[in-house]
Short mmCIF file of N, CA, C and O in Angstrom, two decimals:
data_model
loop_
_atom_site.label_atom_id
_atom_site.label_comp_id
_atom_site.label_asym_id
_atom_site.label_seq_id
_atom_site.Cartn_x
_atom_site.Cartn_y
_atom_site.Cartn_z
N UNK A 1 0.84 -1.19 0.00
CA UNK A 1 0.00 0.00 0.00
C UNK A 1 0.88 1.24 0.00
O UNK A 1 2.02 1.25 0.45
N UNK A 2 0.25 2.29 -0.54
CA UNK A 2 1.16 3.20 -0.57
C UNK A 2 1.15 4.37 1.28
O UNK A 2 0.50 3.99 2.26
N UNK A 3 1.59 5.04 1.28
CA UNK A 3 2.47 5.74 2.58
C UNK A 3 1.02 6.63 2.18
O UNK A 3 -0.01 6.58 2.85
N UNK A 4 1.15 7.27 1.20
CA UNK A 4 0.04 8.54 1.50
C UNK A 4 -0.64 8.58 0.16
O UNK A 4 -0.30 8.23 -0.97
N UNK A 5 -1.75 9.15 0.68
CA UNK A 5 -2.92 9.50 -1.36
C UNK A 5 -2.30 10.92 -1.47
O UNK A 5 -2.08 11.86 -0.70
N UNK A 6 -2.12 10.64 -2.77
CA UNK A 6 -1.81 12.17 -3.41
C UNK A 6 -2.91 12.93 -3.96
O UNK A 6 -2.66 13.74 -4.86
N UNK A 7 -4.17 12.77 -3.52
CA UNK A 7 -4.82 13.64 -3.98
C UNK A 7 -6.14 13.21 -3.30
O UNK A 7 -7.04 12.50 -3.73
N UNK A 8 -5.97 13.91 -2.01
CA UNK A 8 -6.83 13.77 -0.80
C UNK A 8 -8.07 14.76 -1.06
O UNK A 8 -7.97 15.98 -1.18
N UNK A 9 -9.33 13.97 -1.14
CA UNK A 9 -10.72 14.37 -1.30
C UNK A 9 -11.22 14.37 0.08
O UNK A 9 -11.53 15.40 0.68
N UNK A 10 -11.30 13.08 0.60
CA UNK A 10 -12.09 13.27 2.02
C UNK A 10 -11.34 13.34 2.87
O UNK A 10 -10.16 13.43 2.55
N UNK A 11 -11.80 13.33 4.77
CA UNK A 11 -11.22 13.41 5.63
C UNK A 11 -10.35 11.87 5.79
O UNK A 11 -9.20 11.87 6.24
N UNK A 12 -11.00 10.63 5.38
CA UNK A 12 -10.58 10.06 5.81
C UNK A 12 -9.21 9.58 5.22
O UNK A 12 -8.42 8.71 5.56
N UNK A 13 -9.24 10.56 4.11
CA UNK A 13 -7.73 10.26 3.36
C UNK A 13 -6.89 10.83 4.28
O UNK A 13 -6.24 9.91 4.76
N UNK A 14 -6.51 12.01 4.83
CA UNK A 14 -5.86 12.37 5.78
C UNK A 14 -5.72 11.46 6.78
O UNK A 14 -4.53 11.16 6.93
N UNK A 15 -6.57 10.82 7.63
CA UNK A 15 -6.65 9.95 8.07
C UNK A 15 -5.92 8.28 8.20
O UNK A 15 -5.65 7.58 9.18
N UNK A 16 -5.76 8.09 6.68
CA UNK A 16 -5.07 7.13 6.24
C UNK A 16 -3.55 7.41 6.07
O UNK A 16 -2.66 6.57 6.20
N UNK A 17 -3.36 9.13 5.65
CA UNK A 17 -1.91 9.19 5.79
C UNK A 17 -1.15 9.42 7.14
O UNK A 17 0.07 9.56 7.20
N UNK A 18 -1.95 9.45 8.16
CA UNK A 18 -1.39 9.67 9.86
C UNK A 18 -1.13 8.02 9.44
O UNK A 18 -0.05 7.52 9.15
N UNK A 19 -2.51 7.32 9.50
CA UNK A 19 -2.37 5.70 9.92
C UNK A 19 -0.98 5.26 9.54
O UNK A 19 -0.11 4.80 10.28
N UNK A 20 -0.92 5.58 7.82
CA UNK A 20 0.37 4.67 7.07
C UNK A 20 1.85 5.06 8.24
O UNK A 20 2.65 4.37 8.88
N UNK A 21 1.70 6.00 8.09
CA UNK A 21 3.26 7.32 8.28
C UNK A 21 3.40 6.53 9.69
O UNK A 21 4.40 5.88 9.99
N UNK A 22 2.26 6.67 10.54
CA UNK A 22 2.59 5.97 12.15
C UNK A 22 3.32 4.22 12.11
O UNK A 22 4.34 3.77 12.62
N UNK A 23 2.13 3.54 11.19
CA UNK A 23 2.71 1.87 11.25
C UNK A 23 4.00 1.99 10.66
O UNK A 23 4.89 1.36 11.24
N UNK A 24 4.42 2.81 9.40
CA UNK A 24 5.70 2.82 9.26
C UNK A 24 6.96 2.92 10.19
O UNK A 24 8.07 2.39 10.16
N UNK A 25 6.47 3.65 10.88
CA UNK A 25 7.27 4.41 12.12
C UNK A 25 7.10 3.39 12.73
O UNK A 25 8.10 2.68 12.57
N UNK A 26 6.29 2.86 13.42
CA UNK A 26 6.04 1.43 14.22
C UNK A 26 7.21 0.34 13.78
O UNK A 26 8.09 -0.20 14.47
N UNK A 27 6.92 0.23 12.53
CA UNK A 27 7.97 -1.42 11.50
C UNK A 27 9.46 -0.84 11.57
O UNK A 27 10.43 -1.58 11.73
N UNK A 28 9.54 0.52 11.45
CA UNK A 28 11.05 1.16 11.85
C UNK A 28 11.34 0.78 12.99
O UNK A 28 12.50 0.39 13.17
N UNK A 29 10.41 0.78 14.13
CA UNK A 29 11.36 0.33 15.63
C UNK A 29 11.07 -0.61 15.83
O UNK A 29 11.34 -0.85 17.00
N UNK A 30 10.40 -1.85 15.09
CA UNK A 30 10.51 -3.28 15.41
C UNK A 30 11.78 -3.83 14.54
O UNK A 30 12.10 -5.01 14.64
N UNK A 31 12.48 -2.95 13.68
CA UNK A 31 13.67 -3.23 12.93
C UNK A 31 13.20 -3.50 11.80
O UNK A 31 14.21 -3.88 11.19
N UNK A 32 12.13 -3.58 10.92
CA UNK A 32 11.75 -3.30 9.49
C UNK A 32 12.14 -2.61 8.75
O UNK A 32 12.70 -1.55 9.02
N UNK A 33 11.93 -3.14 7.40
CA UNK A 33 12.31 -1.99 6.34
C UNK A 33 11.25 -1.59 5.27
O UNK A 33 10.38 -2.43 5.01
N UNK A 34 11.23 -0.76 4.82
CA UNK A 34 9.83 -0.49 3.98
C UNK A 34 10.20 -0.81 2.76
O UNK A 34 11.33 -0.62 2.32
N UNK A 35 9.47 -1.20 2.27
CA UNK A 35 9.66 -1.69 0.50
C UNK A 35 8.62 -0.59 -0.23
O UNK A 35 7.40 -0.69 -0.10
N UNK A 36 9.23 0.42 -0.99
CA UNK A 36 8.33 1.67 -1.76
C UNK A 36 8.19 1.20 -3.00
O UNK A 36 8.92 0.53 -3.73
N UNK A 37 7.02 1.71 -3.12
CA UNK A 37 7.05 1.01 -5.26
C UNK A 37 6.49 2.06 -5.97
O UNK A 37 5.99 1.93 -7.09
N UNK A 38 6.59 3.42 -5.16
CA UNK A 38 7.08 4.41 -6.02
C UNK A 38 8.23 5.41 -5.25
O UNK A 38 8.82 5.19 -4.19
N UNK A 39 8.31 6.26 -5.90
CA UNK A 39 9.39 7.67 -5.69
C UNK A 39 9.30 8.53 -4.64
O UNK A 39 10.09 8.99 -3.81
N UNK A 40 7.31 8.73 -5.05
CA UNK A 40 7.14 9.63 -3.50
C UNK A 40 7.32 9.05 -2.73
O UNK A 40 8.24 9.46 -2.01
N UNK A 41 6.50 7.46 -2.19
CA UNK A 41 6.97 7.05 -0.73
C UNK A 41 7.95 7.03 -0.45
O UNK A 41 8.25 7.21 0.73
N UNK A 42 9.30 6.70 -1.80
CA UNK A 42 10.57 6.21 -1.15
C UNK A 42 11.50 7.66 -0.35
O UNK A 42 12.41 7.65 0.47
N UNK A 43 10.85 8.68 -0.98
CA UNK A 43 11.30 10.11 -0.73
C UNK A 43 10.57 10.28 0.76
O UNK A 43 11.37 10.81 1.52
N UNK A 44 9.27 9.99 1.42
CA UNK A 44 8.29 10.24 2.29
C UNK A 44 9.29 9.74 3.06
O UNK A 44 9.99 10.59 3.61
N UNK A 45 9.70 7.87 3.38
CA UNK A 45 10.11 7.23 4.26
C UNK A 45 11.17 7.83 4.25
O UNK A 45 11.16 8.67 5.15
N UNK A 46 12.73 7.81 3.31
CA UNK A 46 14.07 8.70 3.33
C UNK A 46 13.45 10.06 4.59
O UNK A 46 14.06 9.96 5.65
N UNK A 47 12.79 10.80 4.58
CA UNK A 47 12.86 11.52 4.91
C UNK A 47 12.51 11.53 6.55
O UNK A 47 12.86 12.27 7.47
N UNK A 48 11.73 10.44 6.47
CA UNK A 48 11.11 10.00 8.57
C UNK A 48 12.37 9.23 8.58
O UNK A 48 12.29 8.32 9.40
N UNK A 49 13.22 9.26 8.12
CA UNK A 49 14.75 8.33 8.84
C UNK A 49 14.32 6.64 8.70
O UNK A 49 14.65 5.73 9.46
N UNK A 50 13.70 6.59 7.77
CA UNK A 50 13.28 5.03 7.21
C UNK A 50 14.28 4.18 6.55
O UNK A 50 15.24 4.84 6.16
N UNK A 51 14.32 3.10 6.34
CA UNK A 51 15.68 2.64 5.21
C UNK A 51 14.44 1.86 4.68
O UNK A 51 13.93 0.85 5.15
N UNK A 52 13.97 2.78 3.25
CA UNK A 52 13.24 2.33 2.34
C UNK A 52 14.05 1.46 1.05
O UNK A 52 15.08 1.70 0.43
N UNK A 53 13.34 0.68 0.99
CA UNK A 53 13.96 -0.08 -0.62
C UNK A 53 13.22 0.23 -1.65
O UNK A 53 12.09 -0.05 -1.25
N UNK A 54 13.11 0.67 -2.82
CA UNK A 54 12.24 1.03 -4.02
C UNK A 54 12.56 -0.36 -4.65
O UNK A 54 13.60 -0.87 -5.04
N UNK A 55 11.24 -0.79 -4.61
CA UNK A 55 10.79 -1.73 -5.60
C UNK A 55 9.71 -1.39 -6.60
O UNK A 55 8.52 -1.45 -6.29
N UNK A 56 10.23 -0.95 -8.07
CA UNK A 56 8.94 -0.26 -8.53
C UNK A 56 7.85 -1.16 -8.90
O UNK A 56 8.13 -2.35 -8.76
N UNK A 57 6.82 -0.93 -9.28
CA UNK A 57 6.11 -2.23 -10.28
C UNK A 57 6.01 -2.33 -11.93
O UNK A 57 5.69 -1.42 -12.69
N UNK A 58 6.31 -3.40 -12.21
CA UNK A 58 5.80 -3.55 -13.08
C UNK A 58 7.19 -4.43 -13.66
O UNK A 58 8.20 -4.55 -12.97
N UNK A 59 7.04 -5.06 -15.10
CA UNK A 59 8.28 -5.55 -15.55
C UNK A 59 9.07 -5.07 -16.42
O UNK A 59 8.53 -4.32 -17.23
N UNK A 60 10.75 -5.34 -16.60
CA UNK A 60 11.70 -4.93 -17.05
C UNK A 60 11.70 -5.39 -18.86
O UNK A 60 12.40 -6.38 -19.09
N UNK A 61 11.21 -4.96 -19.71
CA UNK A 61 10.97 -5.30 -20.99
C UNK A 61 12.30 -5.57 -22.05
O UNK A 61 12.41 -6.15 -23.13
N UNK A 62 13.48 -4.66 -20.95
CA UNK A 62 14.88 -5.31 -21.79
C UNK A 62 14.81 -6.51 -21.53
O UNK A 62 14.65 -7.02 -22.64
N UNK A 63 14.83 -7.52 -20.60
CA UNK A 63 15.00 -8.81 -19.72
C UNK A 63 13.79 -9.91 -20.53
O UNK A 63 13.94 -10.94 -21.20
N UNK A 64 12.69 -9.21 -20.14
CA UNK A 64 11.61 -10.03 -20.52
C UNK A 64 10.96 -9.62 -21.55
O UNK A 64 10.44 -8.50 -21.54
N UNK A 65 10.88 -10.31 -22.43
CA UNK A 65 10.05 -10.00 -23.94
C UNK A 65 8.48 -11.03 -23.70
O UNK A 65 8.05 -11.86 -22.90
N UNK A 66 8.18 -10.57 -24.52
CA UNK A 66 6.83 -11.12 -25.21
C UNK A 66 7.10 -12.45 -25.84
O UNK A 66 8.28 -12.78 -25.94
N UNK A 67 6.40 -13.04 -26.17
CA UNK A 67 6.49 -14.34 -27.35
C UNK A 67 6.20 -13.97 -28.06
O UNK A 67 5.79 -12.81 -27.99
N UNK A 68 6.17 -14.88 -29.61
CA UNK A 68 5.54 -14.65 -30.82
C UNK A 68 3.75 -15.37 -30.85
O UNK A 68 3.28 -16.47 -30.54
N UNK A 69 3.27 -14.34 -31.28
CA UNK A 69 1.73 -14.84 -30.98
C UNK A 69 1.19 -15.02 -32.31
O UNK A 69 1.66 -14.58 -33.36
N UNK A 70 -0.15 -15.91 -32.08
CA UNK A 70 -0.44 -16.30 -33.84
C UNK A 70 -1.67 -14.88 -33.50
O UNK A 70 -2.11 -14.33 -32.49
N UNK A 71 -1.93 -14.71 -35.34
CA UNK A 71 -2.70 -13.28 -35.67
C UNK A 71 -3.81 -13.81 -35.29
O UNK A 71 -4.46 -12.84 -34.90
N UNK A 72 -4.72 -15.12 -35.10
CA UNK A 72 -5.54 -15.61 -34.96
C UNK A 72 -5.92 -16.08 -33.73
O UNK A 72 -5.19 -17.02 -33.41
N UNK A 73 -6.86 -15.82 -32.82
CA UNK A 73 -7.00 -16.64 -31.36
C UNK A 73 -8.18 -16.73 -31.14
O UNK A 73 -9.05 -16.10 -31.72
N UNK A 74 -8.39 -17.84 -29.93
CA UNK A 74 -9.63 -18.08 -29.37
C UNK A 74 -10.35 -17.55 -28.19
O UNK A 74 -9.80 -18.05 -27.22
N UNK A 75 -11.33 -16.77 -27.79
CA UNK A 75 -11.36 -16.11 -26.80
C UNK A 75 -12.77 -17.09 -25.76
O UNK A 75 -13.88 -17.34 -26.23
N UNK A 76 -12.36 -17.47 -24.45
CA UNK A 76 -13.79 -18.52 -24.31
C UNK A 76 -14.37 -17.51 -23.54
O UNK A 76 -13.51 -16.71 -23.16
N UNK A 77 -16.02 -17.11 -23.00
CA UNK A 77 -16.17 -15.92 -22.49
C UNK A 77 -17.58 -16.95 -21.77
O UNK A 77 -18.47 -17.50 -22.41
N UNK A 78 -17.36 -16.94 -20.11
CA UNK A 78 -18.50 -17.53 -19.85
C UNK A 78 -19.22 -16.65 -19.23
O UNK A 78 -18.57 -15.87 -18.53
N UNK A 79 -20.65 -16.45 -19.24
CA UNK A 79 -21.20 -15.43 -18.35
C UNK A 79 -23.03 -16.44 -18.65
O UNK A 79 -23.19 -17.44 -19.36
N UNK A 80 -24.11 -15.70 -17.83
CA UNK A 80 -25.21 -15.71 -17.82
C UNK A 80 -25.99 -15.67 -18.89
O UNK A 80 -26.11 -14.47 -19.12
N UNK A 81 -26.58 -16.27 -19.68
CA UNK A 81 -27.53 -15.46 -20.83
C UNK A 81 -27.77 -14.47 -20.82
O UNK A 81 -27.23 -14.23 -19.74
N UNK A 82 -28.29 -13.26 -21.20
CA UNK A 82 -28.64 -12.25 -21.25
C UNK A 82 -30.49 -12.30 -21.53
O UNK A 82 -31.13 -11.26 -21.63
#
C-alpha cells in the first residue's frame, strides 16, 4: 500500500496518511524496512529516517520480452444469458 494518497478528497484520506506514516514508524522500531514502489513514498520514508527499498512495479521489458503470438486466437467468455 502506498504511505500517502496524493490527492486527498475526504477526511478520511488524511486519516489514512497519519495511519500509514505511524505503522511505518512502528515497523522502523521493530527493525523493518519499507519496501516503496514508487518515488514519492521512497522520498516520504528517506525523509522519517526510514531505510526504504524502491521496488517499482511492473516488468523490465529489456529482460523479458513477449512471445511470438499467432494473428488468430480463441477467446472462451463464460457469463449468464442475457
Amino acid at each position: 500500500m502506498p504511505l500517502t494518497i496524493d490527492h486527498k478528497v475526504r477526511p478520511s484520506h488524511y486519516v489514512y496518511d497519519v495511519a500509514m506514516i505511524t505503522q511505518a514508524m512502528i515497523a522502523k522500531a521493530r527493525g523493518f524496512r519499507i519496501h516503496a514502489s514508487n518515488m514519492t513514498d521512497y522520498n516520504i520514508a528517506k525523509s522519517l529516517g526510514l531505510r526504504p527499498i524502491y521496488l517499482p512495479l511492473g516488468t523490465d521489458t529489456t529482460i523479458f520480452k513477449c512471445r511470438d503470438k499467432p494473428d488468430i486466437f480463441t477467446v472462451i467468455y463464460a457469463s449468464w444469458p442475457a
